[in-house]
mmCIF file of C-alpha atoms in Angstrom:
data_model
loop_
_atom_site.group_PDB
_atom_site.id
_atom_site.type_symbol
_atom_site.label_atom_id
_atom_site.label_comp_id
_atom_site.label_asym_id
_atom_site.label_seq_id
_atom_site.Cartn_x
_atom_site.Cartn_y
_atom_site.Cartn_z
ATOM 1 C CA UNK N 215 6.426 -13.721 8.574
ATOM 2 C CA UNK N 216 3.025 -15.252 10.187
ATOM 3 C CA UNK N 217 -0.417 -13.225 8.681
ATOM 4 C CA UNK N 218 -0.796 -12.708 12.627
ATOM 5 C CA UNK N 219 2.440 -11.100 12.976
ATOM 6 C CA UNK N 220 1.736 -8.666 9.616
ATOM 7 C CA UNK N 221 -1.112 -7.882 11.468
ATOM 8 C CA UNK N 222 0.034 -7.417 14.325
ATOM 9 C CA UNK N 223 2.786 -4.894 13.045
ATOM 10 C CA UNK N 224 0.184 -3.134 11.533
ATOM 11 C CA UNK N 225 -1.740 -3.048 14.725
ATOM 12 C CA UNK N 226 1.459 -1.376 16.318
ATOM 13 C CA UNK N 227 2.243 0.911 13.180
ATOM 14 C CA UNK N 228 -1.243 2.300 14.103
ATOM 15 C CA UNK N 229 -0.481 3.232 17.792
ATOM 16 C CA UNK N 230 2.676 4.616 16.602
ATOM 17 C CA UNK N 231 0.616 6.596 14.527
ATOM 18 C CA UNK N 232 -1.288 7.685 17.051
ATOM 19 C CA UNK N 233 1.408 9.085 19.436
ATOM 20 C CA UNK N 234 2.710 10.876 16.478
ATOM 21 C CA UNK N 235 -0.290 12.288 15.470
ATOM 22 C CA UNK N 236 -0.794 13.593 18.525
ATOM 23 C CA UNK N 237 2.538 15.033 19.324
ATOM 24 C CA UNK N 238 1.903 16.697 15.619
ATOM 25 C CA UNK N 239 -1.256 18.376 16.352
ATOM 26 C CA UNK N 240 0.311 19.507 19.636
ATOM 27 C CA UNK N 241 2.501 21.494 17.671
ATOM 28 C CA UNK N 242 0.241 22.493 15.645
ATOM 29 C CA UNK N 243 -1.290 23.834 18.985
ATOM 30 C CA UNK N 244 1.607 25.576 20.842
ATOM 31 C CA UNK N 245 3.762 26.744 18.302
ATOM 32 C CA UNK N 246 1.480 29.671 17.373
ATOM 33 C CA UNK N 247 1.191 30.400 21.025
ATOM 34 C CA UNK N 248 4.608 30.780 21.479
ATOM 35 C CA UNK N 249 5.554 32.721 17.714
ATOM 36 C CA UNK N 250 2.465 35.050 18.712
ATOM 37 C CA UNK N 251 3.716 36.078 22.255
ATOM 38 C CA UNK N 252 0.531 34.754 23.437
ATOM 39 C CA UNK N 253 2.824 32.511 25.754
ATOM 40 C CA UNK N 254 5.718 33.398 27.146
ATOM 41 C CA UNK N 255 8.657 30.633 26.927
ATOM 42 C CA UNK N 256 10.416 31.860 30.416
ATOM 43 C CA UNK N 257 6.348 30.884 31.592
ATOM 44 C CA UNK N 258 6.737 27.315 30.388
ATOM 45 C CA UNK N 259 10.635 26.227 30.447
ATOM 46 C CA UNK N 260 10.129 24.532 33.681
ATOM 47 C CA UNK N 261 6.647 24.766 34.521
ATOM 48 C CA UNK N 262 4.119 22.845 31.992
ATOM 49 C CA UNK N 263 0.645 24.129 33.497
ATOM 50 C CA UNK N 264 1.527 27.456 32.310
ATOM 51 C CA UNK N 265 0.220 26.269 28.593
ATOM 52 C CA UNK N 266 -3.715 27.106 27.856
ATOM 53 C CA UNK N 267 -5.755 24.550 28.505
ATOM 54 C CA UNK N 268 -6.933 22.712 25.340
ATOM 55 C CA UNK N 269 -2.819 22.497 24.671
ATOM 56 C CA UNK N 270 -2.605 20.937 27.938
ATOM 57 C CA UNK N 271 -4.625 18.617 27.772
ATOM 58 C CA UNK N 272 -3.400 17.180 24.105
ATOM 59 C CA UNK N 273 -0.007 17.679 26.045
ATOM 60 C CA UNK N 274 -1.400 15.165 28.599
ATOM 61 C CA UNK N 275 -2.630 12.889 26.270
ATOM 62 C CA UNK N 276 0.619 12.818 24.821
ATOM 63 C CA UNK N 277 1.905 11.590 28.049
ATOM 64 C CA UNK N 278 -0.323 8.769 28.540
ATOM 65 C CA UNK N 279 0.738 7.568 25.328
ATOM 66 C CA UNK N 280 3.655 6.256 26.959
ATOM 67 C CA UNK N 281 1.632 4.454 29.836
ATOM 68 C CA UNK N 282 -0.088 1.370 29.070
ATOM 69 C CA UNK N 283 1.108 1.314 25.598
ATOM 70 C CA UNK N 284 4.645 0.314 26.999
ATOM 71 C CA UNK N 285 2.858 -2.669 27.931
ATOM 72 C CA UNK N 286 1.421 -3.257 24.487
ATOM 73 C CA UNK N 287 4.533 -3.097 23.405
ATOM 74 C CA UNK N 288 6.385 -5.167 25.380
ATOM 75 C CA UNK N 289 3.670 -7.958 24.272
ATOM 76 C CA UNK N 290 4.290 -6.888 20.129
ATOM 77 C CA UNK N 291 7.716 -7.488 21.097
ATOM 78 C CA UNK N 292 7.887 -10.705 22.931
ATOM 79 C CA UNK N 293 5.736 -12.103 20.183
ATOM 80 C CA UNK N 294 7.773 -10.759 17.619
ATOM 81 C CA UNK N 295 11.031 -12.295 18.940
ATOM 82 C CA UNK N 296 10.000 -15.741 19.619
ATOM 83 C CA UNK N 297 7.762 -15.965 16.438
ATOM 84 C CA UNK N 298 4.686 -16.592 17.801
ATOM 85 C CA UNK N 299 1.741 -14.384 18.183
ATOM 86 C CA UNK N 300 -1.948 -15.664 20.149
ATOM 87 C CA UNK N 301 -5.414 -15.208 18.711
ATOM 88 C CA UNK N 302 -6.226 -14.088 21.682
ATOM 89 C CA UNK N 303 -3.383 -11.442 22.538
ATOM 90 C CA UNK N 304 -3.537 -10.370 18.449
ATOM 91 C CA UNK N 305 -7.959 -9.658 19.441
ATOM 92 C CA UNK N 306 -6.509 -7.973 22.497
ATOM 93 C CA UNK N 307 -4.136 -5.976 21.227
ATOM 94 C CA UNK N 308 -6.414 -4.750 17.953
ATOM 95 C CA UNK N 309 -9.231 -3.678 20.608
ATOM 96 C CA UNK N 310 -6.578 -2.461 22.482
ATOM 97 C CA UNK N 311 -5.447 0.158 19.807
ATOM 98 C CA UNK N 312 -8.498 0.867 18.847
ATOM 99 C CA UNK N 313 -9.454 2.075 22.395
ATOM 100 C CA UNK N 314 -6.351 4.118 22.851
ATOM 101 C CA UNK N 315 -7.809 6.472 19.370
ATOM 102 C CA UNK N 316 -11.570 6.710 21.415
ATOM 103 C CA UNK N 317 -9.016 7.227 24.142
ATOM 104 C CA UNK N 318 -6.720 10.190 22.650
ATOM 105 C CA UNK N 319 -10.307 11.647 20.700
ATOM 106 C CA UNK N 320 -11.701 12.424 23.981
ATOM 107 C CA UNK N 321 -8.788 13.504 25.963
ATOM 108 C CA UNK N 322 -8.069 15.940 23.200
ATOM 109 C CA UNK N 323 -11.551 17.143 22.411
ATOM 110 C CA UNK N 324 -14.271 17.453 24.930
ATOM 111 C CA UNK N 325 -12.141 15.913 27.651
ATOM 112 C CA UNK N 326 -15.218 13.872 29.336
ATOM 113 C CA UNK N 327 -13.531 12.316 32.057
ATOM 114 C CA UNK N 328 -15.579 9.781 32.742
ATOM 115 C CA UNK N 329 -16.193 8.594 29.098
ATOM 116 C CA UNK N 330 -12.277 9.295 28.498
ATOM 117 C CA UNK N 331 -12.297 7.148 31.276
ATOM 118 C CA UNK N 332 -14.188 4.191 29.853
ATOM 119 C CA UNK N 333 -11.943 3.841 26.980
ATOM 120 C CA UNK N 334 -9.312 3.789 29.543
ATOM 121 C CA UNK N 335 -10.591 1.253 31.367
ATOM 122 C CA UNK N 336 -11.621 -0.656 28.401
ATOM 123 C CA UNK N 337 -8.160 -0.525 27.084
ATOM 124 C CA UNK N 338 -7.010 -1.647 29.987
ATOM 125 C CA UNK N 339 -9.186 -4.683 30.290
ATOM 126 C CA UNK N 340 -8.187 -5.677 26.989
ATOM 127 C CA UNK N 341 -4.174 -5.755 27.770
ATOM 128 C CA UNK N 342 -4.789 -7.699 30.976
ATOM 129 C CA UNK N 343 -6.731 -10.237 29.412
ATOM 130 C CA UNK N 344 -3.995 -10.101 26.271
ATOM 131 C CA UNK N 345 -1.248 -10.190 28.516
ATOM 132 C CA UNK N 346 -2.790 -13.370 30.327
ATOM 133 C CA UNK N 347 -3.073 -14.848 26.964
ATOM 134 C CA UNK N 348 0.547 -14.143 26.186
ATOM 135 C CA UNK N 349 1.672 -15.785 28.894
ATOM 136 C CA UNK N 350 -0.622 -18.878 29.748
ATOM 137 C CA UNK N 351 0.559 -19.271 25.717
ATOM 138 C CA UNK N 352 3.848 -18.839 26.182
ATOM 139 C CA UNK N 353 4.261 -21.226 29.206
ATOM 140 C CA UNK N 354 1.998 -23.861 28.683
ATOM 141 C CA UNK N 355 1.797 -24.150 24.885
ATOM 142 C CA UNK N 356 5.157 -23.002 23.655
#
Protein backbone atom coordinates (compact mmCIF):
# COMPACT_ATOMS: atom_id res chain seq x y z
CA UNK A 1 0.00 0.00 0.00
CA UNK A 2 0.89 3.62 -1.62
CA UNK A 3 1.79 6.47 1.43
CA UNK A 4 -1.22 8.24 -0.51
CA UNK A 5 -3.51 5.46 0.00
CA UNK A 6 -2.42 5.14 4.05
CA UNK A 7 -3.32 8.51 3.99
CA UNK A 8 -6.01 8.47 2.42
CA UNK A 9 -7.55 5.65 4.71
CA UNK A 10 -6.75 7.69 7.42
CA UNK A 11 -8.46 10.61 5.85
CA UNK A 12 -11.66 8.30 5.66
CA UNK A 13 -11.11 6.66 9.22
CA UNK A 14 -11.53 10.34 10.30
CA UNK A 15 -14.98 10.99 8.65
CA UNK A 16 -16.00 7.74 9.94
CA UNK A 17 -15.11 9.09 13.07
CA UNK A 18 -16.99 11.84 12.69
CA UNK A 19 -20.42 10.26 11.88
CA UNK A 20 -19.85 8.15 14.86
CA UNK A 21 -19.06 10.71 17.06
CA UNK A 22 -21.89 12.35 16.29
CA UNK A 23 -24.42 9.63 16.38
CA UNK A 24 -22.62 9.06 20.04
CA UNK A 25 -23.19 12.40 21.40
CA UNK A 26 -26.74 12.17 20.02
CA UNK A 27 -27.28 9.59 22.41
CA UNK A 28 -25.74 11.08 24.78
CA UNK A 29 -28.47 13.78 24.04
CA UNK A 30 -31.81 11.85 23.79
CA UNK A 31 -31.42 9.05 25.89
CA UNK A 32 -31.86 11.09 29.10
CA UNK A 33 -34.83 12.68 27.48
CA UNK A 34 -36.47 9.68 26.95
CA UNK A 35 -35.31 7.64 30.60
CA UNK A 36 -36.50 11.05 32.29
CA UNK A 37 -40.06 11.20 30.73
CA UNK A 38 -39.06 14.48 29.50
CA UNK A 39 -40.03 12.97 25.97
CA UNK A 40 -42.50 10.82 25.34
CA UNK A 41 -41.55 7.78 22.85
CA UNK A 42 -45.36 7.45 21.39
CA UNK A 43 -44.29 11.59 20.58
CA UNK A 44 -41.32 10.52 18.48
CA UNK A 45 -41.92 6.82 16.97
CA UNK A 46 -43.00 8.28 13.76
CA UNK A 47 -42.64 11.85 14.00
CA UNK A 48 -38.83 13.18 14.46
CA UNK A 49 -39.60 17.05 15.10
CA UNK A 50 -41.12 16.07 18.26
CA UNK A 51 -37.32 15.90 19.82
CA UNK A 52 -36.07 19.39 21.56
CA UNK A 53 -34.28 21.32 19.51
CA UNK A 54 -30.50 21.17 20.21
CA UNK A 55 -31.20 17.08 19.78
CA UNK A 56 -32.61 17.90 16.54
CA UNK A 57 -30.40 19.54 15.17
CA UNK A 58 -27.28 17.01 16.10
CA UNK A 59 -30.05 14.56 14.75
CA UNK A 60 -29.85 16.55 11.47
CA UNK A 61 -26.38 16.71 11.32
CA UNK A 62 -26.34 13.16 11.62
CA UNK A 63 -28.27 12.99 8.49
CA UNK A 64 -26.15 15.02 6.37
CA UNK A 65 -23.45 12.82 7.22
CA UNK A 66 -24.72 10.56 4.74
CA UNK A 67 -24.99 13.31 1.91
CA UNK A 68 -21.97 14.41 0.27
CA UNK A 69 -19.84 12.08 2.15
CA UNK A 70 -21.34 9.18 -0.06
CA UNK A 71 -19.57 10.94 -2.65
CA UNK A 72 -16.29 11.04 -0.77
CA UNK A 73 -16.61 7.77 -0.49
CA UNK A 74 -17.31 6.56 -3.61
CA UNK A 75 -13.91 8.49 -4.65
CA UNK A 76 -11.82 6.56 -1.40
CA UNK A 77 -13.23 3.65 -3.01
CA UNK A 78 -12.57 3.87 -6.65
CA UNK A 79 -9.06 4.82 -5.71
CA UNK A 80 -8.72 2.12 -3.44
CA UNK A 81 -9.74 -0.58 -5.96
CA UNK A 82 -7.73 0.35 -8.88
CA UNK A 83 -4.62 1.32 -6.75
CA UNK A 84 -4.22 4.61 -7.57
CA UNK A 85 -4.94 7.67 -5.61
CA UNK A 86 -4.36 11.70 -7.21
CA UNK A 87 -2.52 14.47 -5.41
CA UNK A 88 -5.08 16.36 -6.22
CA UNK A 89 -8.25 14.20 -5.15
CA UNK A 90 -5.96 13.01 -1.81
CA UNK A 91 -5.71 17.54 -1.14
CA UNK A 92 -9.40 17.38 -1.93
CA UNK A 93 -10.50 14.88 0.01
CA UNK A 94 -8.21 15.96 3.32
CA UNK A 95 -9.88 19.60 2.99
CA UNK A 96 -12.82 17.87 2.36
CA UNK A 97 -12.91 16.09 5.84
CA UNK A 98 -11.70 18.66 7.47
CA UNK A 99 -14.68 20.89 6.40
CA UNK A 100 -17.27 18.31 7.21
CA UNK A 101 -15.80 18.64 11.39
CA UNK A 102 -16.21 22.88 10.94
CA UNK A 103 -19.29 21.49 9.26
CA UNK A 104 -20.81 19.06 12.10
CA UNK A 105 -19.19 21.84 15.00
CA UNK A 106 -21.57 24.35 13.83
CA UNK A 107 -24.59 22.40 12.99
CA UNK A 108 -24.37 20.96 16.44
CA UNK A 109 -23.46 24.03 18.42
CA UNK A 110 -24.58 27.47 17.57
CA UNK A 111 -26.23 26.31 14.37
CA UNK A 112 -25.18 29.61 12.26
CA UNK A 113 -26.67 28.86 9.12
CA UNK A 114 -24.92 30.82 7.07
CA UNK A 115 -21.39 30.03 8.47
CA UNK A 116 -22.65 26.21 8.74
CA UNK A 117 -23.27 27.03 5.39
CA UNK A 118 -19.81 28.07 4.27
CA UNK A 119 -18.26 24.95 5.38
CA UNK A 120 -20.89 23.38 3.35
CA UNK A 121 -20.19 25.01 0.48
CA UNK A 122 -16.56 24.79 0.97
CA UNK A 123 -16.80 21.11 1.32
CA UNK A 124 -18.53 20.96 -1.51
CA UNK A 125 -16.15 22.86 -3.70
CA UNK A 126 -13.50 20.69 -2.62
CA UNK A 127 -15.28 17.21 -3.81
CA UNK A 128 -16.15 18.75 -7.17
CA UNK A 129 -12.83 19.82 -7.87
CA UNK A 130 -11.55 16.18 -6.29
CA UNK A 131 -13.97 14.39 -8.18
CA UNK A 132 -12.77 16.21 -11.50
CA UNK A 133 -9.37 15.19 -10.55
CA UNK A 134 -10.40 11.59 -10.11
CA UNK A 135 -11.66 11.36 -13.22
CA UNK A 136 -9.60 13.55 -15.77
CA UNK A 137 -6.86 11.02 -13.81
CA UNK A 138 -8.51 8.14 -14.29
CA UNK A 139 -9.30 8.62 -18.05
CA UNK A 140 -6.56 10.35 -19.41
CA UNK A 141 -3.61 9.19 -17.29
CA UNK A 142 -4.52 5.71 -16.19
Amino acid sequence: MTGFEKLLLLTTFAQVALTLGVLFYLGRLRLPLVQSGEVKVADIALNDGNWPEQSQQVANNFNNQFQLPVLFYAGVAICLAVRFVPGIFLLCAIGFVITRYVHAYIHCTTNRVYRRFYAYFAGLSLLTIGWIDLVIELIWVL
